[in-house]
Coordinates of C-alpha atoms in Angstrom, one line a residue:
Chain A
X1 CA -38.8 7.2 144.0
X2 CA -40.7 8.3 147.1
X3 CA -39.3 5.4 149.0
X4 CA -35.8 6.1 147.8
X5 CA -36.1 9.6 149.2
X6 CA -37.6 8.3 152.4
X7 CA -34.7 6.0 153.0
X8 CA -32.2 8.7 152.0
X9 CA -33.6 11.2 154.4
X10 CA -33.9 8.8 157.2
X11 CA -30.2 7.8 156.7
X12 CA -29.3 11.5 156.9
X13 CA -31.3 11.9 160.1
X14 CA -29.6 8.8 161.4
X15 CA -26.3 10.7 161.6
X16 CA -27.8 14.0 162.7
X17 CA -24.5 15.6 163.8
X18 CA -22.7 14.7 160.6
X19 CA -25.5 15.8 158.4
X20 CA -25.8 19.1 160.3
X21 CA -22.1 19.8 160.0
X22 CA -22.0 19.0 156.3
X23 CA -25.2 21.0 155.6
X24 CA -23.7 23.9 157.7
X25 CA -20.6 23.9 155.5
X26 CA -22.7 24.1 152.4
X27 CA -24.9 26.7 154.0
X28 CA -21.9 28.9 154.9
X29 CA -20.6 28.6 151.3
X30 CA -23.9 29.5 149.8
X31 CA -24.4 32.4 152.2
X32 CA -20.9 33.7 151.5
X33 CA -21.4 33.5 147.7
X34 CA -24.8 35.1 147.8
X35 CA -23.6 37.9 150.0
X36 CA -20.4 38.5 147.9
X37 CA -22.2 38.4 144.6
X38 CA -25.0 40.7 145.8
X39 CA -22.5 43.3 147.3
X40 CA -19.8 43.1 144.6
X41 CA -22.3 42.9 141.8
X42 CA -24.3 45.8 143.2
X43 CA -21.1 47.8 143.7
X44 CA -20.1 47.1 140.1
X45 CA -23.5 47.9 138.6
X46 CA -23.8 51.1 140.7
X47 CA -20.4 52.3 139.5
X48 CA -21.1 51.4 135.9
X49 CA -24.4 53.2 136.2
X50 CA -22.6 56.2 137.7
X51 CA -20.1 56.3 134.9
X52 CA -22.5 55.7 132.0
X53 CA -25.3 57.9 133.4
X54 CA -23.2 60.7 134.6
X55 CA -21.2 61.5 131.4
X56 CA -20.3 58.6 129.2
X57 CA -23.5 57.1 127.9
X58 CA -23.8 53.4 127.2
X59 CA -21.9 53.7 124.0
X60 CA -20.4 56.3 121.8
X61 CA -19.9 56.8 118.0
X62 CA -17.0 58.8 116.6
X63 CA -15.5 59.4 113.3
X64 CA -13.0 56.7 112.6
X65 CA -9.6 57.6 114.1
X66 CA -11.0 60.3 116.5
X67 CA -10.4 58.2 119.6
X68 CA -6.7 57.8 118.7
X69 CA -6.3 61.5 119.0
X70 CA -8.9 62.2 121.6
X71 CA -6.4 63.8 124.1
X72 CA -6.1 66.8 121.8
X73 CA -9.9 66.9 121.1
X74 CA -9.2 67.4 117.3
X75 CA -11.9 69.5 115.7
X76 CA -10.8 68.4 112.2
X77 CA -11.9 64.8 113.2
X78 CA -15.5 65.7 113.8
X79 CA -18.3 64.0 111.9
X80 CA -19.4 66.2 109.0
X81 CA -23.2 66.8 108.3
X82 CA -23.6 63.9 105.8
X83 CA -22.1 61.2 108.0
X84 CA -23.9 62.6 111.0
X85 CA -27.2 62.5 109.1
X86 CA -26.5 58.8 108.2
X87 CA -25.7 58.1 111.9
X88 CA -28.8 59.9 113.1
X89 CA -31.1 58.1 110.7
X90 CA -29.6 54.8 111.7
X91 CA -30.1 55.5 115.4
X92 CA -33.7 56.7 114.9
X93 CA -34.6 53.4 113.3
X94 CA -33.2 51.3 116.2
X95 CA -35.9 50.3 118.7
X96 CA -33.2 49.6 121.3
X97 CA -32.1 53.2 121.5
X98 CA -33.7 55.3 124.3
X99 CA -31.9 58.5 123.6
X100 CA -28.7 59.9 121.9
X101 CA -26.9 63.1 122.3
X102 CA -24.5 64.7 119.8
X103 CA -21.6 66.6 121.3
X104 CA -18.9 69.0 120.2
X105 CA -15.9 68.5 122.3
X106 CA -13.2 71.1 122.4
X107 CA -10.6 72.7 124.6
X108 CA -10.3 76.4 125.4
X109 CA -9.3 79.0 127.9
X110 CA -11.5 79.9 130.8
X111 CA -11.2 83.5 132.1
X112 CA -12.9 85.1 135.1
X113 CA -11.4 88.5 134.0
X114 CA -8.7 88.2 136.7
X115 CA -7.0 85.0 135.8
X116 CA -7.2 82.4 133.0
X117 CA -6.9 78.6 132.9
X118 CA -7.6 75.8 130.4
X119 CA -10.9 74.0 130.2
X120 CA -12.4 71.1 128.2
X121 CA -16.0 71.7 127.1
X122 CA -18.9 69.8 125.6
X123 CA -21.3 71.6 123.4
X124 CA -24.6 69.7 123.9
X125 CA -28.4 70.0 123.4
X126 CA -29.3 70.0 127.1
X127 CA -32.6 68.1 126.8
X128 CA -31.0 65.4 124.7
X129 CA -27.9 65.2 126.9
X130 CA -30.0 65.0 130.1
X131 CA -32.0 62.1 128.6
X132 CA -28.8 60.3 127.5
X133 CA -26.9 60.8 130.8
X134 CA -29.8 61.1 133.3
X135 CA -27.4 61.6 136.3
X136 CA -26.0 64.7 134.8
X137 CA -28.6 67.0 136.4
X138 CA -27.9 65.4 139.8
X139 CA -24.2 66.4 139.4
X140 CA -25.2 70.1 139.4
X141 CA -24.4 70.8 143.0
X142 CA -25.0 74.6 142.9
X143 CA -27.1 76.8 140.6
X144 CA -29.8 75.9 138.2
X145 CA -30.4 72.4 136.8
X146 CA -30.7 73.6 133.2
X147 CA -28.4 75.0 130.5
X148 CA -29.8 77.9 128.4
X149 CA -28.1 79.6 125.5
X150 CA -25.2 81.8 126.8
X151 CA -24.8 79.7 130.0
X152 CA -22.1 77.4 131.1
X153 CA -21.9 74.5 133.7
X154 CA -18.5 74.8 135.3
X155 CA -16.6 71.8 136.8
X156 CA -16.4 72.0 140.5
X157 CA -12.6 71.9 140.7
X158 CA -12.3 74.7 138.3
X159 CA -14.9 76.8 140.1
X160 CA -13.0 76.4 143.3
X161 CA -9.7 77.2 141.7
X162 CA -11.0 80.2 139.8
X163 CA -13.4 81.4 142.5
X164 CA -16.5 81.5 140.3
X165 CA -20.0 80.8 141.4
X166 CA -23.4 80.6 139.7
X167 CA -24.4 84.0 138.2
X168 CA -20.8 85.1 137.6
X169 CA -19.8 86.1 134.1
X170 CA -16.8 84.3 132.5
X171 CA -15.2 84.3 129.0
X172 CA -14.3 81.2 126.9
X173 CA -11.6 81.7 124.3
X174 CA -10.8 79.0 121.8
X175 CA -9.4 78.4 118.4
X176 CA -11.3 76.7 115.7
X177 CA -10.1 74.0 113.3
X178 CA -8.7 76.7 111.0
X179 CA -6.7 78.2 113.8
X180 CA -8.6 81.4 114.2
X181 CA -9.2 82.6 117.8
X182 CA -12.7 83.6 119.1
X183 CA -14.1 84.3 122.4
X184 CA -17.6 84.5 124.0
X185 CA -18.9 85.6 127.3
X186 CA -21.0 83.1 129.4
X187 CA -23.0 83.2 132.6
X188 CA -22.2 80.5 135.1
X189 CA -25.5 78.6 135.5
X190 CA -24.3 75.9 137.7
X191 CA -21.4 74.1 139.3
X192 CA -20.9 70.5 138.2
X193 CA -19.6 67.8 140.5
X194 CA -16.8 65.6 139.1
X195 CA -17.7 62.2 137.8
X196 CA -15.6 59.0 137.2
X197 CA -14.4 58.3 133.7
X198 CA -13.5 60.3 130.6
X199 CA -15.3 63.6 130.3
X200 CA -16.1 63.6 134.0
X201 CA -14.4 66.9 134.6
X202 CA -15.5 68.7 131.5
X203 CA -17.8 71.7 131.4
X204 CA -20.9 72.0 129.4
X205 CA -22.3 74.7 127.1
X206 CA -25.1 74.8 124.6
X207 CA -24.5 73.2 121.2
X208 CA -25.3 76.4 119.3
X209 CA -23.0 78.4 121.6
X210 CA -20.3 75.8 120.8
X211 CA -20.9 76.3 117.1
X212 CA -20.8 80.0 117.5
X213 CA -17.6 80.2 119.5
X214 CA -15.9 77.7 117.1
X215 CA -17.3 79.6 114.1
X216 CA -18.9 76.5 112.7
X217 CA -21.1 77.1 109.7
X218 CA -22.7 73.7 109.6
X219 CA -23.3 71.1 112.3
X220 CA -20.3 69.0 113.1
X221 CA -20.1 66.6 116.0
X222 CA -17.2 65.1 117.9
X223 CA -19.2 62.2 119.3
X224 CA -22.6 60.9 119.7
X225 CA -23.4 59.4 123.1
X226 CA -26.1 56.7 123.1
X227 CA -28.4 55.4 125.8
X228 CA -30.2 52.1 125.2
X229 CA -33.4 50.9 126.9
X230 CA -32.0 47.6 128.3
X231 CA -28.5 47.9 129.5
X232 CA -28.1 44.1 129.6
X233 CA -28.4 44.2 125.8
X234 CA -25.5 46.7 125.5
X235 CA -23.0 44.2 124.1
X236 CA -25.5 42.8 121.5
X237 CA -26.5 46.3 120.5
X238 CA -22.9 47.4 120.1
X239 CA -22.3 44.5 117.8
X240 CA -25.4 45.3 115.8
X241 CA -24.5 49.0 115.5
X242 CA -20.9 48.1 114.4
X243 CA -22.5 45.9 111.8
X244 CA -24.9 48.6 110.6
X245 CA -22.4 51.4 110.6
X246 CA -19.5 49.3 109.3
X247 CA -21.2 49.3 105.9
X248 CA -20.8 53.1 105.6
X249 CA -17.6 53.8 103.8
X250 CA -15.9 57.0 102.8
X251 CA -14.6 57.9 99.3
X252 CA -11.5 55.9 99.9
X253 CA -13.6 52.9 100.8
X254 CA -12.7 53.0 104.5
X255 CA -15.2 52.9 107.3
X256 CA -16.5 56.3 108.4
X257 CA -17.6 55.4 112.0
X258 CA -16.1 53.9 115.1
X259 CA -18.4 52.5 117.7
X260 CA -17.2 52.2 121.3
X261 CA -19.0 50.6 124.2
X262 CA -18.5 52.0 127.7
X263 CA -16.1 49.2 128.4
X264 CA -13.7 50.5 125.8
X265 CA -14.0 54.1 127.0
X266 CA -13.8 53.7 130.8
X267 CA -10.8 52.4 132.8
X268 CA -13.3 51.2 135.4
X269 CA -14.1 48.3 133.1
X270 CA -10.9 46.6 134.2
X271 CA -12.0 46.9 137.9
X272 CA -15.5 45.5 136.8
X273 CA -13.7 42.6 135.1
X274 CA -11.7 42.0 138.2
X275 CA -14.9 41.9 140.3
X276 CA -16.3 39.3 137.8
X277 CA -13.2 37.2 138.0
X278 CA -13.3 37.3 141.8
X279 CA -17.0 36.2 141.7
X280 CA -15.9 33.2 139.6
X281 CA -13.2 32.4 142.2
X282 CA -15.7 32.6 145.0
X283 CA -18.0 30.2 143.1
X284 CA -15.1 27.8 142.5
X285 CA -14.5 27.9 146.2
X286 CA -18.1 27.0 146.8
X287 CA -17.9 24.2 144.4
X288 CA -14.8 22.9 146.2
X289 CA -16.5 23.1 149.6
X290 CA -19.6 21.2 148.4
X291 CA -17.6 18.7 146.4
X292 CA -15.2 17.8 149.3
X293 CA -17.8 17.8 152.1
X294 CA -20.4 15.8 150.2
X295 CA -17.9 13.3 148.8
X296 CA -16.4 12.9 152.3
X297 CA -19.7 12.3 154.0
X298 CA -20.9 9.9 151.2
X299 CA -17.7 7.9 151.3
X300 CA -18.2 7.6 155.1
X301 CA -21.8 6.6 154.6
X302 CA -20.9 3.8 152.1
X303 CA -18.1 2.6 154.3
X304 CA -20.3 2.5 157.4
X305 CA -23.2 0.7 155.7
X306 CA -21.3 -2.0 153.8
X307 CA -23.3 -4.8 155.5
X308 CA -26.6 -3.0 154.8
X309 CA -25.6 -2.6 151.1
X310 CA -24.8 -6.4 151.1
X311 CA -28.1 -7.1 152.6
X312 CA -30.2 -5.1 150.2
X313 CA -28.1 -6.5 147.3
X314 CA -28.6 -10.0 148.5
X315 CA -32.4 -9.7 148.7
X316 CA -32.4 -8.6 145.1
X317 CA -32.1 -4.8 145.0
X318 CA -30.7 -3.9 141.6
X319 CA -27.4 -2.0 141.4
X320 CA -29.0 1.0 139.8
X321 CA -31.4 1.3 142.8
X322 CA -28.5 1.1 145.2
X323 CA -26.8 3.8 143.2
X324 CA -29.9 6.0 143.2
X325 CA -30.3 5.5 147.0
X326 CA -26.9 7.1 147.7
X327 CA -27.1 9.7 145.0
X328 CA -30.4 10.9 146.4
X329 CA -28.8 11.0 149.8
X330 CA -26.1 13.4 148.5
X331 CA -28.8 15.3 146.5
X332 CA -30.9 15.7 149.7
X333 CA -27.9 16.9 151.6
X334 CA -27.2 19.5 148.9
X335 CA -30.8 20.7 148.8
X336 CA -30.8 21.0 152.6
X337 CA -27.7 23.2 152.5
X338 CA -29.0 25.3 149.6
X339 CA -32.4 25.9 151.2
X340 CA -30.9 27.0 154.5
X341 CA -28.1 28.9 152.7
X342 CA -30.6 30.8 150.5
X343 CA -32.8 31.7 153.5
X344 CA -29.9 33.0 155.5
X345 CA -28.2 34.6 152.5
X346 CA -31.3 36.5 151.3
X347 CA -32.0 37.5 154.9
X348 CA -28.5 39.0 155.2
X349 CA -29.0 40.9 151.9
X350 CA -32.3 42.2 153.3
X351 CA -30.7 43.3 156.5
X352 CA -27.8 45.0 154.6
X353 CA -30.3 47.0 152.6
X354 CA -32.2 47.9 155.7
X355 CA -29.1 49.1 157.5
X356 CA -28.2 51.5 154.6
X357 CA -24.4 51.0 154.5
X358 CA -22.6 53.8 152.7
X359 CA -19.3 53.9 150.9
X360 CA -17.1 56.3 148.9
X361 CA -15.9 55.9 145.4
X362 CA -13.3 58.5 144.2
X363 CA -14.7 61.9 144.9
X364 CA -18.2 60.5 145.3
X365 CA -19.1 60.0 148.9
X366 CA -22.0 58.6 150.8
X367 CA -23.1 56.2 148.1
X368 CA -25.6 53.9 149.6
X369 CA -24.9 50.2 149.2
X370 CA -27.9 48.5 147.6
X371 CA -27.1 44.7 147.8
X372 CA -29.2 43.0 145.2
X373 CA -29.1 39.6 143.6
X374 CA -31.0 38.5 140.5
X375 CA -33.3 35.5 141.0
X376 CA -31.5 33.9 138.1
X377 CA -28.2 34.1 140.1
X378 CA -29.9 32.4 143.1
X379 CA -31.2 29.7 140.8
X380 CA -27.8 29.2 139.2
X381 CA -25.9 29.1 142.5
X382 CA -28.5 26.6 143.9
X383 CA -28.3 24.6 140.7
X384 CA -24.5 24.4 140.9
X385 CA -24.5 23.3 144.5
X386 CA -27.1 20.6 143.9
X387 CA -25.4 19.4 140.7
X388 CA -22.0 19.2 142.5
X389 CA -23.7 17.4 145.4
X390 CA -25.0 14.8 143.0
X391 CA -21.7 14.5 141.2
X392 CA -19.8 14.2 144.5
X393 CA -22.1 11.3 145.5
X394 CA -21.7 9.5 142.2
X395 CA -18.3 7.9 143.0
X396 CA -19.3 6.5 146.4
X397 CA -22.7 5.5 145.1
X398 CA -21.2 3.7 142.2
X399 CA -18.8 1.9 144.5
X400 CA -21.8 0.8 146.7
X401 CA -23.8 -0.4 143.7
X402 CA -20.9 -2.5 142.4
X403 CA -20.2 -4.2 145.7
X404 CA -20.4 -7.9 145.6
X405 CA -23.0 -8.9 148.2
X406 CA -21.0 -11.8 149.5
X407 CA -18.1 -9.6 150.3
X408 CA -20.3 -6.8 151.7
X409 CA -22.1 -9.3 154.0
X410 CA -18.8 -10.5 155.4
X411 CA -17.7 -6.9 156.2
X412 CA -17.2 -6.3 159.9
Chain B
X1 CA -38.6 -31.6 139.3
X2 CA -36.0 -30.8 142.0
X3 CA -35.7 -27.2 143.1
X4 CA -32.0 -27.3 143.6
X5 CA -29.7 -29.6 141.6
X6 CA -26.0 -29.6 142.3
X7 CA -23.7 -31.8 140.2
X8 CA -20.0 -32.1 141.2
X9 CA -19.8 -28.5 142.3
X10 CA -16.5 -27.2 143.6
X11 CA -15.6 -23.8 145.0
X12 CA -12.0 -22.7 145.4
X13 CA -10.8 -19.4 146.9
X14 CA -7.5 -18.0 145.8
X15 CA -5.6 -16.1 148.5
X16 CA -2.5 -14.8 146.9
X17 CA -0.9 -17.8 145.2
X18 CA -2.6 -20.2 147.6
X19 CA -5.8 -22.0 146.4
X20 CA -8.1 -23.0 149.2
X21 CA -10.8 -25.5 148.3
X22 CA -14.1 -24.7 150.2
X23 CA -16.4 -27.1 148.4
X24 CA -15.1 -30.3 146.8
X25 CA -17.3 -32.0 144.3
X26 CA -20.7 -31.8 146.0
X27 CA -23.8 -33.4 144.3
X28 CA -27.3 -33.3 145.8
X29 CA -30.9 -32.5 144.9
X30 CA -33.5 -30.7 147.0
X31 CA -37.2 -31.1 146.3
X32 CA -39.8 -28.3 146.6
X33 CA -41.3 -27.6 150.0
X34 CA -38.4 -29.4 151.7
X35 CA -37.0 -28.4 155.2
X36 CA -33.3 -29.1 154.8
X37 CA -30.4 -28.4 157.1
X38 CA -26.7 -28.4 156.3
X39 CA -24.7 -29.1 159.4
X40 CA -21.0 -29.4 160.1
X41 CA -18.2 -27.8 162.0
X42 CA -16.8 -24.3 161.2
X43 CA -15.0 -24.3 157.9
X44 CA -16.8 -27.3 156.6
X45 CA -18.3 -25.2 153.7
X46 CA -21.9 -24.6 154.9
X47 CA -21.9 -20.9 154.3
X48 CA -20.1 -21.2 151.0
X49 CA -22.7 -23.7 149.9
X50 CA -25.6 -21.5 150.9
X51 CA -23.9 -18.6 149.1
X52 CA -23.7 -20.7 145.9
X53 CA -27.3 -21.9 146.1
X54 CA -28.4 -18.3 146.9
X55 CA -26.6 -17.0 143.7
X56 CA -24.4 -14.8 145.8
X57 CA -21.3 -16.6 144.5
X58 CA -20.5 -18.8 141.6
X59 CA -19.1 -22.4 141.7
X60 CA -15.6 -22.8 140.4
X61 CA -16.6 -26.0 138.6
X62 CA -19.7 -28.2 138.2
X63 CA -23.3 -27.4 137.5
X64 CA -25.8 -25.8 139.9
X65 CA -29.4 -25.3 138.9
X66 CA -31.8 -23.4 141.1
X67 CA -35.5 -23.2 140.2
X68 CA -34.6 -24.4 136.7
X69 CA -31.9 -21.8 136.0
X70 CA -28.2 -22.4 135.6
X71 CA -27.0 -19.9 138.2
X72 CA -23.3 -20.2 137.4
X73 CA -23.8 -18.0 134.3
X74 CA -25.5 -15.1 136.0
X75 CA -24.2 -11.5 135.8
X76 CA -24.5 -9.3 138.9
X77 CA -27.7 -7.7 137.6
X78 CA -29.3 -11.0 136.5
X79 CA -28.3 -12.6 139.8
X80 CA -30.0 -9.7 141.8
X81 CA -33.1 -10.0 139.7
X82 CA -33.2 -13.8 140.2
X83 CA -32.7 -13.5 144.0
X84 CA -35.4 -10.9 144.2
X85 CA -37.8 -13.1 142.4
X86 CA -37.1 -16.6 143.7
X87 CA -35.0 -16.5 146.9
X88 CA -35.5 -15.2 150.4
X89 CA -32.6 -14.7 152.9
X90 CA -32.5 -15.0 156.6
X91 CA -29.2 -13.9 158.1
X92 CA -27.4 -14.8 161.3
X93 CA -27.3 -11.2 162.4
X94 CA -30.9 -10.5 161.2
X95 CA -29.6 -7.6 158.9
X96 CA -32.7 -5.5 159.2
X97 CA -32.4 -2.0 157.9
X98 CA -32.1 0.2 161.0
X99 CA -33.8 3.2 159.4
X100 CA -37.0 1.3 158.6
X101 CA -39.7 0.2 160.9
X102 CA -40.7 -3.5 161.3
X103 CA -43.5 -3.0 158.8
X104 CA -41.2 -1.1 156.3
X105 CA -38.5 -3.7 156.6
X106 CA -40.9 -6.4 155.4
X107 CA -42.3 -4.0 152.8
X108 CA -38.8 -3.2 151.4
X109 CA -38.5 -6.1 148.9
X110 CA -42.0 -5.6 147.7
X111 CA -41.3 -2.0 146.8
X112 CA -37.7 -2.0 145.9
X113 CA -37.4 -5.4 144.3
X114 CA -40.8 -6.6 143.1
X115 CA -42.9 -3.4 142.6
X116 CA -46.0 -5.0 144.1
X117 CA -49.1 -2.7 144.2
X118 CA -49.9 -1.0 147.5
X119 CA -53.1 -2.9 148.4
X120 CA -51.5 -6.3 147.8
X121 CA -48.5 -5.2 149.7
X122 CA -50.6 -4.2 152.7
X123 CA -52.5 -7.5 152.6
X124 CA -49.3 -9.6 152.4
X125 CA -47.5 -7.8 155.1
X126 CA -50.4 -7.9 157.5
X127 CA -50.8 -11.6 157.0
X128 CA -47.1 -12.3 157.6
X129 CA -46.9 -9.9 160.6
X130 CA -49.8 -11.8 162.1
X131 CA -48.2 -15.2 161.2
X132 CA -44.9 -14.3 162.9
X133 CA -46.6 -12.6 165.8
X134 CA -45.3 -9.1 165.2
X135 CA -48.4 -7.3 164.3
X136 CA -48.4 -5.2 167.5
X137 CA -44.7 -4.3 167.0
X138 CA -45.0 -3.2 163.4
X139 CA -44.2 0.5 164.0
X140 CA -41.1 -0.2 166.0
X141 CA -37.6 0.2 164.7
X142 CA -35.1 -2.7 164.8
X143 CA -33.3 -1.2 167.8
X144 CA -36.5 -1.3 169.8
X145 CA -37.1 -5.0 169.5
X146 CA -35.4 -8.2 170.8
X147 CA -33.1 -10.6 168.8
X148 CA -35.8 -13.2 168.5
X149 CA -38.3 -10.6 167.3
X150 CA -35.8 -9.3 164.8
X151 CA -35.4 -12.8 163.4
X152 CA -39.1 -13.2 163.1
X153 CA -39.2 -9.9 161.1
X154 CA -36.4 -11.3 159.0
X155 CA -38.4 -14.4 158.3
X156 CA -41.4 -12.4 157.3
X157 CA -39.2 -10.2 155.0
X158 CA -37.8 -13.4 153.4
X159 CA -41.2 -14.8 152.8
X160 CA -43.1 -11.7 151.7
X161 CA -42.0 -12.0 148.1
X162 CA -43.4 -15.5 147.9
X163 CA -40.0 -17.1 147.1
X164 CA -39.5 -20.7 146.0
X165 CA -36.6 -21.0 148.3
X166 CA -35.5 -19.5 151.6
X167 CA -31.9 -19.7 152.7
X168 CA -31.0 -19.2 156.3
X169 CA -27.4 -19.1 157.3
X170 CA -27.1 -20.0 161.0
X171 CA -30.4 -18.3 161.8
X172 CA -30.3 -19.2 165.5
X173 CA -26.7 -18.6 166.2
X174 CA -27.4 -15.3 168.0
X175 CA -30.4 -16.5 169.8
X176 CA -30.9 -18.2 173.2
X177 CA -32.1 -21.9 173.1
X178 CA -35.8 -21.2 173.7
X179 CA -35.9 -18.4 171.1
X180 CA -34.0 -20.6 168.7
X181 CA -36.6 -23.3 168.9
X182 CA -39.4 -20.7 168.5
X183 CA -37.7 -19.4 165.3
X184 CA -37.2 -22.9 163.8
X185 CA -40.8 -23.8 164.7
X186 CA -41.9 -20.6 162.9
X187 CA -39.8 -21.4 159.8
X188 CA -41.3 -24.9 159.8
X189 CA -44.9 -23.5 160.2
X190 CA -44.3 -21.1 157.3
X191 CA -42.9 -23.9 155.2
X192 CA -46.0 -26.0 155.8
X193 CA -48.4 -23.0 155.2
X194 CA -46.7 -21.6 152.1
X195 CA -45.0 -24.7 150.7
X196 CA -41.7 -22.8 150.5
X197 CA -38.4 -24.7 150.6
X198 CA -36.2 -23.9 153.6
X199 CA -32.5 -24.6 153.6
X200 CA -30.6 -23.6 156.7
X201 CA -27.1 -24.2 158.0
X202 CA -26.4 -24.7 161.6
X203 CA -24.0 -26.3 164.0
X204 CA -26.5 -26.1 166.8
X205 CA -27.2 -29.7 167.6
X206 CA -30.4 -28.8 169.6
X207 CA -32.2 -27.6 166.5
X208 CA -30.8 -30.0 163.9
X209 CA -33.4 -32.5 164.8
X210 CA -36.1 -30.1 163.5
X211 CA -35.0 -30.6 159.9
X212 CA -36.6 -33.1 157.6
X213 CA -33.4 -33.8 155.7
X214 CA -29.9 -33.2 157.2
X215 CA -26.8 -33.0 155.1
X216 CA -23.6 -33.3 157.0
X217 CA -20.5 -31.5 155.6
X218 CA -16.9 -32.0 156.5
X219 CA -14.0 -30.2 154.7
X220 CA -16.2 -29.2 151.8
X221 CA -17.5 -32.7 151.2
X222 CA -20.8 -34.3 151.9
X223 CA -20.4 -37.1 154.4
X224 CA -24.0 -38.1 155.0
X225 CA -27.6 -37.4 154.2
X226 CA -30.1 -38.2 157.0
X227 CA -33.8 -38.2 156.5
X228 CA -35.7 -37.8 159.7
X229 CA -37.5 -41.0 160.4
X230 CA -36.3 -42.4 157.1
X231 CA -33.2 -43.4 155.0
X232 CA -29.6 -42.5 155.7
X233 CA -27.4 -42.1 152.7
X234 CA -23.7 -41.2 152.5

């Protein structure tokens, strides 16, 4: 095997310019793919993190049918104490769950005593909400980063439109599920920056305040946002939770709960999917580059060395060794391109991170691009290139190994 | 027992619908450790005959036995294995591998064909390099040595596997007269030392006289068999 490699590498060195050009093509392809995947992947992950950690959570559980009517925030579709207890017990027993936060979502009127407008509110337990959506405190751009009883976090756009600032008093007026109207005065504790995704422009009050203003006698929740420890396991955990909660049926024998992952709740998921599809296209382009360039160079190599193939076949080299000789040549070319490509690609990623490039997304500005690539992705890309190099060499190598020595020796 | 036994062998080439006879019913026997030459004009069938004896091609008809094996039944793989084991080749154009040094060219069949252990490899190569007078050139590449030196390396490569038979197709055609004689003398010397059978084709009348047995071919037929200093048979 060592000798096969020696011969293959010397043959590559024999045509230095051609080897360099082919390896350069592969290198450019690998660099492009690494750079694209690291930037696009990081952009996607950052945006997903922004969405899930700012307001949405990794997944949410609602009463069955709630999401179909979510636009009207129906209070009569809240989870009652018994099903909520079932849900809470289930979540507490799951080791994957890092935190969860029950919410009462409702709409109301927001008054600064001069003018009035509509507002959507979340009644939350602040400590649990901050654990479930850890970027929520960072969205508080003015005021205190806490939410005590009697306080409200006002969305930025509303604060600008209504001219309110931290410390101001405002009134929330709402109707409960029975249709009776109630109002409560709040102190503005902070101004909340808008976030992408559903609920990103809602205000926040304390859970007990929400119960009070809605005249709730017992705990009812509109939704429970859940944060899991390992986001890569989100899909598996969603399936698990659907399985666990799917067993819980109401008196009519129908499921009580509906489990939604962030993908189903956020329109950004379609953009994320588009990024994934584009990544696949970029990888397919890399495969095509490697396949065509290696195949081309190996066909040339076989054509140019017909007499040499005839000679080694005549002196008794078995066809499988001739095949191996050319496949190893293609393999070595692929490895050369991959090694240089990885070195340059990873250096570019390092430089990109050093330069601190920023970008804007929606109303969020100055997001720093952190280009990262998982070691597994590097291994997979390298593996694909090397595998394609070997596959591309197979046909020319097969042709070489099947040559009749007598015809090959006559070749001019 | 004869090393090569040919009985009524014929070889036809089909080009389109035309059948061209290259060998027409040849019969001969070659004994071990013989130094044999096939001579004749271009197109007489010398190369075709050497290709048949070297298991590079199969006869259209007749029986051909080399080292006790009926070579006309060989598959590509079996033929390669047999050649690697029993036959050495010397080519008109030397056909050394350009990416290997002189030493590595001679070593090639021991590694890639016969799997000979390293210490034995070294010993065999050193001995042959010394015998062909190329010991001081062993680290050079083929493009750094002369034609005569290349052919000496080719002879060493052909002999390093200890073959029973060495086939040389026009081994001196690309060499000047003096070098040609040197190469033939070397082949003869190796034949005497190693008791290997040498069969070579040539139309160079200056070196024909070096052969012990000379077969003369014309139009694919054997027209005479001359034994140097001995019998002449048609």
